Structures are given as structure tokens and as C-alpha cells.
Amino acid sequence: MVTAAQPLPLSRAGRLRHLGPNWYAAVMGTAVVGSAGVALPGPAHGPRGVFAAFWALSLLLLATLLAARAMHWSRHRDQARAHLLDPAMAPFYGCLAMALLAVGGGALTAGRELIGTRAAVALDTVLFTTGTAVGLGAAVAVPYLMAVRHRVEAAQATPVWLLPLVAPMVSAALGPLLVPHLPPGQPRETLLLACFALFGLSLLAVLLMLPLVFARLLTAGPLPLALTPTLFLVLGPLGQSTTAVALIADAAPGVVPVPYDRGLGVFAVLYGVPVMGFALLWLGLATAHVVRARRRGMGFALTWWAFTFPVGTCVTGAAALARHTGLALYDALAVGLYAVLVAAWLAAARGTVRGLLSGELLAAPRPARVALPPGTGRTTSGAAR
């Protein structure tokens, strides 16, 4: 008999003790509703106000979480260090970087009409720079900790392991938005090629990690119910890389020499079309696993936010392919995926609000007499593995 996690009552002093970096996923999921909406084909002026409202909400959530996490590190340093040494929680430090980047990039897309171009550029510059630095640090530090401190096995692999490796890809996709606001010449070309380097860095790292995740799924069976939504995280590097190469190609004319600008446009299509095809295949596989888990009693957990940001990157990827190919099929795909994104955000937000009001999401785990499948353990974060 193996114990599972049940919430303990909260005390005022310990209310933030179990606040982990996984909470930044809510910021990412909220920001992408706005930025993906702006990327849709021909959005009307009315919905743009809604998109701006989602971005403003994500900015508020980011500021609140940054303050709460700073307090967490100040008052509960032992628990914060325990998160770093927990292989189930440490990869979520990639979410901190992606939350900074998502809100910063959203300032130039969904939020610009709300705060003005000048303020949006200034905010994105700060958040992009900080988020890229944090993302590169997480991409090195988390795999290092997994190798020397975490003592993980291949059978424990989950899509959560991808999170710190995907963060540089988000930088690659959002960096081109700042290129037109830099002085012409080397500053623009340097940033654009740096984004292309970040694309390659993240892509190769993901290609090393993804086979472990897929092999674990086939050889060790389905993920624990609470972790099943994390299968959607695989969509993140697929949709985000498709978005990245398209936006890099969009910014290339006049920035990189001929014929490299045209070559980047060709590469955006040759890369994006097959990758988006694989994303749709994985979407079907992940959905089948989620339906199975739901029938077996999968309840709400913060992992439900995995349904949001990765799907949002597929929306922007499909919209980018629509621009580069002129095919109405990709327009329809972007709209359909956006409907899925909105439904997922409503489900995740509703569950989060209810969990916060009840205190369950911030409570400490406690033992309960619930049997888990053989070979299943539990980390200090309370997640089954």
C-alpha cells in the first residue's frame, strides 16, 4: 500500500510554504489566450479588447506570483531548496522563464493598444532579457541537477522534463518582435540570429529528451492520472518552434543579407508543415490518454494548465503557416485550436479558483490509504511518479 497526497488544513504562516514554480503555468496559459487571439486571421476590433484584457490579467498574475515566490524564498528557504532537489518540481523553473517571456511578448501583441507602443517595447525588453537569461540558466541547471543530484531513472520520465529545455524556444519565438524596435544594422541582425541560435539550442535539446518520454510511455504504461495532462506539454516545442521560424522569417528582410532572408522564408514552410503534422498526431494521442484518465477518475490538479500554453503555441504556429502558405486550411486549424484553448483555459481557471478558495491547492500533502500502481513513487512535491 502506497500513500497518496491529501490536503492538510492551512495555517496563516504556512499558506505560501508549498507554493512552487509550477504556479507560473497559470500565467503562461492566461497570456497565450491574448497573444494567440491576436495571431488569428483578421481579428475584429471587439475581440482585441478581450485579448488585451487577458494580457492585463496575465501581467497582474505575474506580478502577484513574483511577489509571492520572493516571500516563499525568504520565509521558507528550506522548502524552496527542496523543490530544486525534487525531480518532479525542479523542471518547473522553466515556467518562470516562459511566464516572463509570454507576458513580455504579449505586451507587443495583445497589450500594445492598452499601454501604448513605447511602454510595451520597454516592458518587453525587460521581460524578454530577464526571461531569456532565466531560461538559459534553467536549461543548463536543471539537467545538471538531474544528472548529479536527482537520481532519476528512465522509467520516471515525464513530459515535465521538457519544460526547462523549451524556455529558449519561447525566446526564439518572441525575440523577433523586438527586432524592428532596434537600430538598423548589426543590432537587429544580432538579435535575429541569436533567436535562430536559441531555436537550434532548444530544438536539439528537446530531440534528445523526447525519445525518453515516448519510450517511457510505451514501455512503462500510462502516466499517473494527475500527470496525464502533461502529455500536452509535448505540443509546446512543436508549436513554438513552428512559430519561431515563421516570425524569424518575417523579420529577416532588410535585416539579414540576401539570399538568407528568402531562405529563412522557405525554411519556415519546409520545417513548419511536417512539424505541425506531428503536433496534430500527438494532440490525438494525448487527448486519448486524457479521456482514459478522466474515465478512471482524474480530478483537477495544477497540471490542467498544460492544456493551455502548448495548445496556444500550436494556434500561433498554424496562423504563421497560414501567412506563409496562403492556405485557408491553416486558418481554419488556427481557429479550431483557439476554441480548444479557450475551453481549456476556462476549465483550468475554474479549477484553480475553486482550489484556492477551498485551500486545497496551497495545502501540504498528507498520507492517505490509497493504492497506486506498482512501481509508482511520490516526490516531495506531492506528484506521483
Coordinates of C-alpha atoms in Angstrom, one line a residue, residues 48-370:
R48 CA -8.9 42.8 -29.4
G49 CA -10.3 44.4 -26.3
V50 CA -10.8 40.9 -24.8
F51 CA -7.3 39.8 -25.9
A52 CA -5.9 42.9 -24.2
A53 CA -7.9 42.0 -21.0
F54 CA -6.3 38.6 -20.9
W55 CA -2.9 40.1 -21.3
A56 CA -3.6 42.5 -18.5
L57 CA -4.8 39.7 -16.3
S58 CA -1.6 37.7 -17.0
L59 CA 0.5 40.7 -16.1
L60 CA -1.3 41.0 -12.8
L61 CA -0.9 37.3 -12.1
L62 CA 2.8 37.5 -12.9
A63 CA 3.4 40.4 -10.5
T64 CA 1.4 38.6 -7.8
L65 CA 3.3 35.4 -8.2
L66 CA 6.7 37.0 -8.4
A67 CA 6.0 38.7 -5.0
A68 CA 4.6 35.5 -3.5
R69 CA 7.6 33.5 -4.7
A70 CA 10.0 36.1 -3.4
M71 CA 8.3 35.8 0.0
H72 CA 8.4 32.0 -0.3
W73 CA 12.2 32.1 -0.8
S74 CA 12.5 34.5 2.1
R75 CA 10.4 32.6 4.7
H76 CA 10.5 29.0 3.5
R77 CA 14.0 28.7 2.1
D78 CA 14.2 25.0 3.1
Q79 CA 11.1 24.2 1.1
A80 CA 12.4 26.2 -1.9
R81 CA 15.6 24.2 -1.8
A82 CA 13.7 21.0 -1.5
H83 CA 11.8 22.0 -4.7
L84 CA 15.2 22.3 -6.5
L85 CA 16.2 18.9 -5.4
D86 CA 12.9 17.3 -6.4
P87 CA 13.0 15.9 -9.9
A88 CA 9.2 16.4 -10.2
M89 CA 9.3 20.1 -9.3
A90 CA 12.7 21.4 -10.5
P91 CA 11.8 21.4 -14.2
F92 CA 9.0 23.9 -13.5
Y93 CA 11.7 26.6 -13.1
G94 CA 11.4 26.7 -16.9
C95 CA 7.9 28.0 -16.3
L96 CA 9.3 31.1 -14.6
A97 CA 11.2 32.0 -17.7
M98 CA 8.3 31.3 -20.0
A99 CA 5.9 33.3 -17.9
L100 CA 8.2 36.3 -18.1
L101 CA 8.6 35.9 -21.9
A102 CA 4.9 35.2 -22.5
V103 CA 3.8 38.4 -20.7
G104 CA 6.6 40.4 -22.3
G105 CA 5.7 39.2 -25.8
G106 CA 2.1 39.7 -25.1
A107 CA 2.8 43.4 -24.4
L108 CA 3.8 43.9 -28.0
T109 CA 0.8 42.0 -29.4
A110 CA -2.3 42.0 -27.2
G111 CA -1.2 44.7 -24.8
R112 CA 0.1 47.4 -27.1
E113 CA -3.2 49.1 -27.7
L114 CA -3.8 49.1 -23.9
I115 CA -0.5 50.7 -22.8
G116 CA 1.0 52.1 -26.0
T117 CA 3.9 51.1 -28.1
R118 CA 6.6 52.8 -26.2
A119 CA 5.6 51.3 -22.8
A120 CA 5.1 47.9 -24.5
V121 CA 8.6 47.9 -26.0
A122 CA 10.1 48.9 -22.7
L123 CA 8.2 46.2 -20.8
D124 CA 9.0 43.5 -23.3
T125 CA 12.7 44.5 -23.4
V126 CA 13.0 44.0 -19.6
L127 CA 10.9 40.8 -19.5
F128 CA 12.5 39.3 -22.6
T129 CA 16.0 39.9 -21.4
T130 CA 15.2 38.6 -17.9
G131 CA 13.2 35.6 -19.2
T132 CA 15.9 34.6 -21.7
A133 CA 18.6 34.7 -19.0
V134 CA 16.5 32.7 -16.6
G135 CA 15.5 30.2 -19.4
L136 CA 19.2 29.6 -20.4
G137 CA 20.1 29.2 -16.7
A138 CA 17.3 26.6 -16.2
A139 CA 18.2 24.8 -19.5
V140 CA 21.7 24.2 -18.0
A141 CA 21.0 23.9 -14.3
V142 CA 18.0 21.6 -14.3
P143 CA 19.6 18.8 -16.5
Y144 CA 22.7 19.2 -14.4
L145 CA 20.8 18.7 -11.2
M146 CA 19.0 15.7 -12.7
A147 CA 22.4 14.2 -13.6
V148 CA 24.2 14.7 -10.3
R149 CA 21.6 15.1 -7.6
H150 CA 18.1 13.9 -8.5
R151 CA 18.9 10.2 -9.1
V152 CA 16.2 9.7 -11.7
E153 CA 15.5 6.6 -13.9
A154 CA 14.3 6.3 -17.5
A155 CA 11.0 4.8 -16.2
Q156 CA 10.3 8.1 -14.4
A157 CA 10.5 10.2 -17.5
T158 CA 7.5 12.6 -18.0
P159 CA 6.9 15.5 -20.4
V160 CA 7.6 17.8 -17.4
W161 CA 11.3 17.2 -18.1
L162 CA 10.9 19.2 -21.3
L163 CA 10.0 22.4 -19.6
P164 CA 13.4 23.9 -19.0
L165 CA 14.5 22.9 -22.5
V166 CA 11.6 24.6 -24.2
A167 CA 12.1 28.0 -22.5
P168 CA 14.8 29.1 -25.0
M169 CA 12.4 28.2 -27.8
V170 CA 9.9 30.7 -26.4
S171 CA 12.7 33.4 -26.5
A172 CA 13.3 32.4 -30.1
A173 CA 9.7 32.9 -31.0
L174 CA 9.2 36.2 -29.2
G175 CA 12.6 37.9 -29.8
P176 CA 11.8 38.8 -33.4
L177 CA 9.0 41.1 -32.2
L178 CA 11.7 43.4 -30.8
V179 CA 13.9 43.4 -33.9
P180 CA 12.1 46.3 -35.6
H181 CA 12.5 48.4 -32.5
L182 CA 16.3 48.2 -32.5
P183 CA 18.7 50.4 -34.5
P184 CA 19.2 49.2 -38.1
G185 CA 22.3 47.2 -38.9
Q186 CA 24.1 44.9 -36.6
P187 CA 21.8 45.3 -33.5
R188 CA 18.9 43.9 -35.5
E189 CA 20.8 41.2 -37.2
T190 CA 22.5 40.1 -34.0
L191 CA 19.2 39.7 -32.2
L192 CA 17.6 37.9 -35.1
L193 CA 20.4 35.4 -35.4
A194 CA 20.5 35.0 -31.7
C195 CA 16.9 34.0 -31.8
F196 CA 17.8 31.5 -34.5
A197 CA 20.6 30.1 -32.3
L198 CA 18.1 29.8 -29.4
F199 CA 15.8 27.9 -31.8
G200 CA 18.6 25.4 -32.6
L201 CA 19.6 25.1 -29.0
S202 CA 16.2 24.2 -27.7
L203 CA 15.2 22.0 -30.7
L204 CA 18.3 19.8 -30.3
A205 CA 17.8 19.5 -26.6
V206 CA 14.2 18.6 -27.0
L207 CA 15.1 16.0 -29.6
L208 CA 17.4 14.4 -27.1
M209 CA 14.7 14.3 -24.3
L210 CA 11.6 13.5 -26.2
P211 CA 12.5 9.9 -27.1
L212 CA 12.9 9.2 -23.3
V213 CA 9.4 10.5 -22.7
F214 CA 7.9 8.5 -25.6
A215 CA 9.8 5.3 -24.7
R216 CA 8.6 5.6 -21.1
L217 CA 5.0 5.9 -22.3
L218 CA 5.2 2.8 -24.4
T219 CA 7.3 0.6 -22.0
A220 CA 6.1 1.6 -18.6
G221 CA 2.4 2.2 -19.3
P222 CA 0.2 5.4 -19.0
L223 CA 1.2 8.2 -16.7
P224 CA -0.4 8.5 -13.3
L225 CA -3.8 10.2 -13.5
A226 CA -2.7 13.6 -12.1
L227 CA 0.2 13.7 -14.6
T228 CA -1.7 12.7 -17.7
P229 CA -2.4 16.3 -18.8
T230 CA 1.3 16.9 -19.0
L231 CA 1.3 14.9 -22.2
F232 CA 0.1 18.1 -23.8
L233 CA 3.4 19.7 -22.9
V234 CA 5.0 18.0 -25.9
L235 CA 2.9 20.3 -28.1
G236 CA 4.8 23.3 -26.7
P237 CA 8.2 22.8 -28.5
L238 CA 6.3 21.7 -31.7
G239 CA 4.0 24.7 -32.0
Q240 CA 6.6 27.2 -30.6
S241 CA 9.3 26.1 -33.0
T242 CA 6.9 26.5 -35.9
T243 CA 6.0 29.9 -34.7
A244 CA 9.7 30.8 -34.1
V245 CA 10.9 30.0 -37.6
A246 CA 8.0 31.8 -39.2
L247 CA 8.5 35.0 -37.1
I248 CA 12.2 34.9 -37.7
A249 CA 11.5 34.7 -41.5
D250 CA 9.0 37.6 -41.2
A251 CA 11.7 39.8 -39.6
A252 CA 14.5 38.8 -41.9
P253 CA 14.0 41.1 -45.0
G254 CA 16.3 44.0 -44.7
V255 CA 17.9 42.6 -41.6
V256 CA 20.0 39.6 -42.9
P257 CA 21.7 39.6 -46.3
V258 CA 20.2 38.3 -49.5
P259 CA 19.6 35.4 -50.1
Y260 CA 19.4 34.3 -46.5
D261 CA 16.2 36.3 -45.9
R262 CA 14.4 34.3 -48.6
G263 CA 16.0 31.1 -47.4
L264 CA 14.5 31.6 -44.0
G265 CA 11.1 32.0 -45.5
V266 CA 11.5 28.7 -47.4
F267 CA 12.7 27.0 -44.2
A268 CA 9.7 28.3 -42.3
V269 CA 7.4 26.3 -44.6
L270 CA 9.6 23.2 -45.0
Y271 CA 10.1 22.9 -41.3
G272 CA 6.7 24.0 -40.1
V273 CA 4.4 21.9 -42.2
P274 CA 5.7 18.4 -41.1
V275 CA 6.2 19.6 -37.5
M276 CA 2.6 20.8 -37.3
G277 CA 1.5 17.5 -38.8
F278 CA 3.3 15.7 -35.9
A279 CA 1.8 18.1 -33.4
L280 CA -1.7 17.0 -34.6
L281 CA -0.7 13.4 -34.3
W282 CA 0.5 14.0 -30.7
L283 CA -2.6 16.0 -29.9
G284 CA -4.8 13.0 -30.8
L285 CA -2.6 10.6 -28.7
A286 CA -2.6 13.0 -25.7
T287 CA -6.3 13.5 -25.9
A288 CA -6.9 9.7 -26.0
H289 CA -4.8 9.4 -22.8
V290 CA -6.7 12.2 -21.1
V291 CA -10.1 10.7 -22.0
R292 CA -8.9 7.4 -20.5
A293 CA -7.6 9.1 -17.3
R294 CA -10.8 11.1 -16.9
R295 CA -12.9 7.9 -17.1
R296 CA -10.7 6.5 -14.4
G297 CA -11.3 9.4 -12.0
M298 CA -8.8 12.0 -12.9
G299 CA -9.7 15.1 -10.9
F300 CA -8.4 18.7 -11.2
A301 CA -4.8 19.5 -10.5
L302 CA -2.5 22.3 -11.5
T303 CA -1.3 20.1 -14.3
W304 CA -4.5 21.0 -16.1
W305 CA -2.7 24.3 -17.1
A306 CA -0.7 22.0 -19.5
F307 CA -3.9 22.1 -21.7
T308 CA -3.4 25.9 -22.3
F309 CA 0.0 27.3 -23.3
P310 CA 1.1 24.3 -25.5
V311 CA -2.2 24.5 -27.5
G312 CA -1.7 28.2 -27.8
T313 CA 1.7 27.8 -29.4
C314 CA 0.0 25.5 -32.0
V315 CA -2.5 28.3 -32.7
T316 CA 0.3 30.7 -33.4
G317 CA 2.1 28.1 -35.4
A318 CA -0.9 27.3 -37.6
A319 CA -1.6 31.0 -38.1
A320 CA 2.0 31.6 -39.1
L321 CA 1.8 28.7 -41.6
A322 CA -1.4 30.3 -43.0
R323 CA 0.5 33.5 -43.7
H324 CA 3.4 31.8 -45.3
T325 CA 1.5 29.3 -47.4
G326 CA -1.8 31.2 -48.1
L327 CA -3.8 28.0 -47.3
A328 CA -7.2 28.5 -45.8
L329 CA -6.8 25.1 -44.1
Y330 CA -4.3 26.6 -41.7
D331 CA -6.6 29.5 -40.9
A332 CA -9.3 27.0 -40.0
L333 CA -6.9 25.0 -38.0
A334 CA -5.8 28.0 -36.0
V335 CA -9.4 29.0 -35.3
G336 CA -10.3 25.4 -34.2
L337 CA -7.3 25.1 -31.9
Y338 CA -8.1 28.5 -30.4
A339 CA -11.5 27.3 -29.5
V340 CA -9.9 24.3 -27.7
L341 CA -7.5 26.8 -26.0
V342 CA -10.4 28.9 -24.6
A343 CA -12.2 25.9 -23.3
A344 CA -9.1 24.6 -21.7
W345 CA -8.4 28.0 -20.0
L346 CA -11.9 28.1 -18.6
A347 CA -11.6 24.6 -17.2
A348 CA -8.2 25.3 -15.7
A349 CA -9.1 28.7 -14.3
R350 CA -12.3 27.4 -12.8
G351 CA -10.5 24.5 -11.0
T352 CA -7.7 26.9 -9.8
V353 CA -10.1 29.4 -8.3
R354 CA -12.1 26.6 -6.6
G355 CA -8.9 25.1 -5.3
L356 CA -7.7 28.4 -3.9
L357 CA -11.0 29.2 -2.2
S358 CA -11.0 25.8 -0.6
G359 CA -7.3 25.9 0.3
E360 CA -6.6 22.6 -1.3
L361 CA -4.1 23.9 -3.8
L362 CA -1.9 25.6 -1.2
A363 CA -2.2 22.8 1.4
A364 CA 0.6 20.4 2.3
P365 CA 0.3 16.8 1.2
R366 CA -0.5 14.2 3.8
P367 CA -0.6 10.4 3.7
A368 CA -3.8 8.7 2.7
R369 CA -4.6 5.0 2.3
V370 CA -4.9 5.0 -1.5

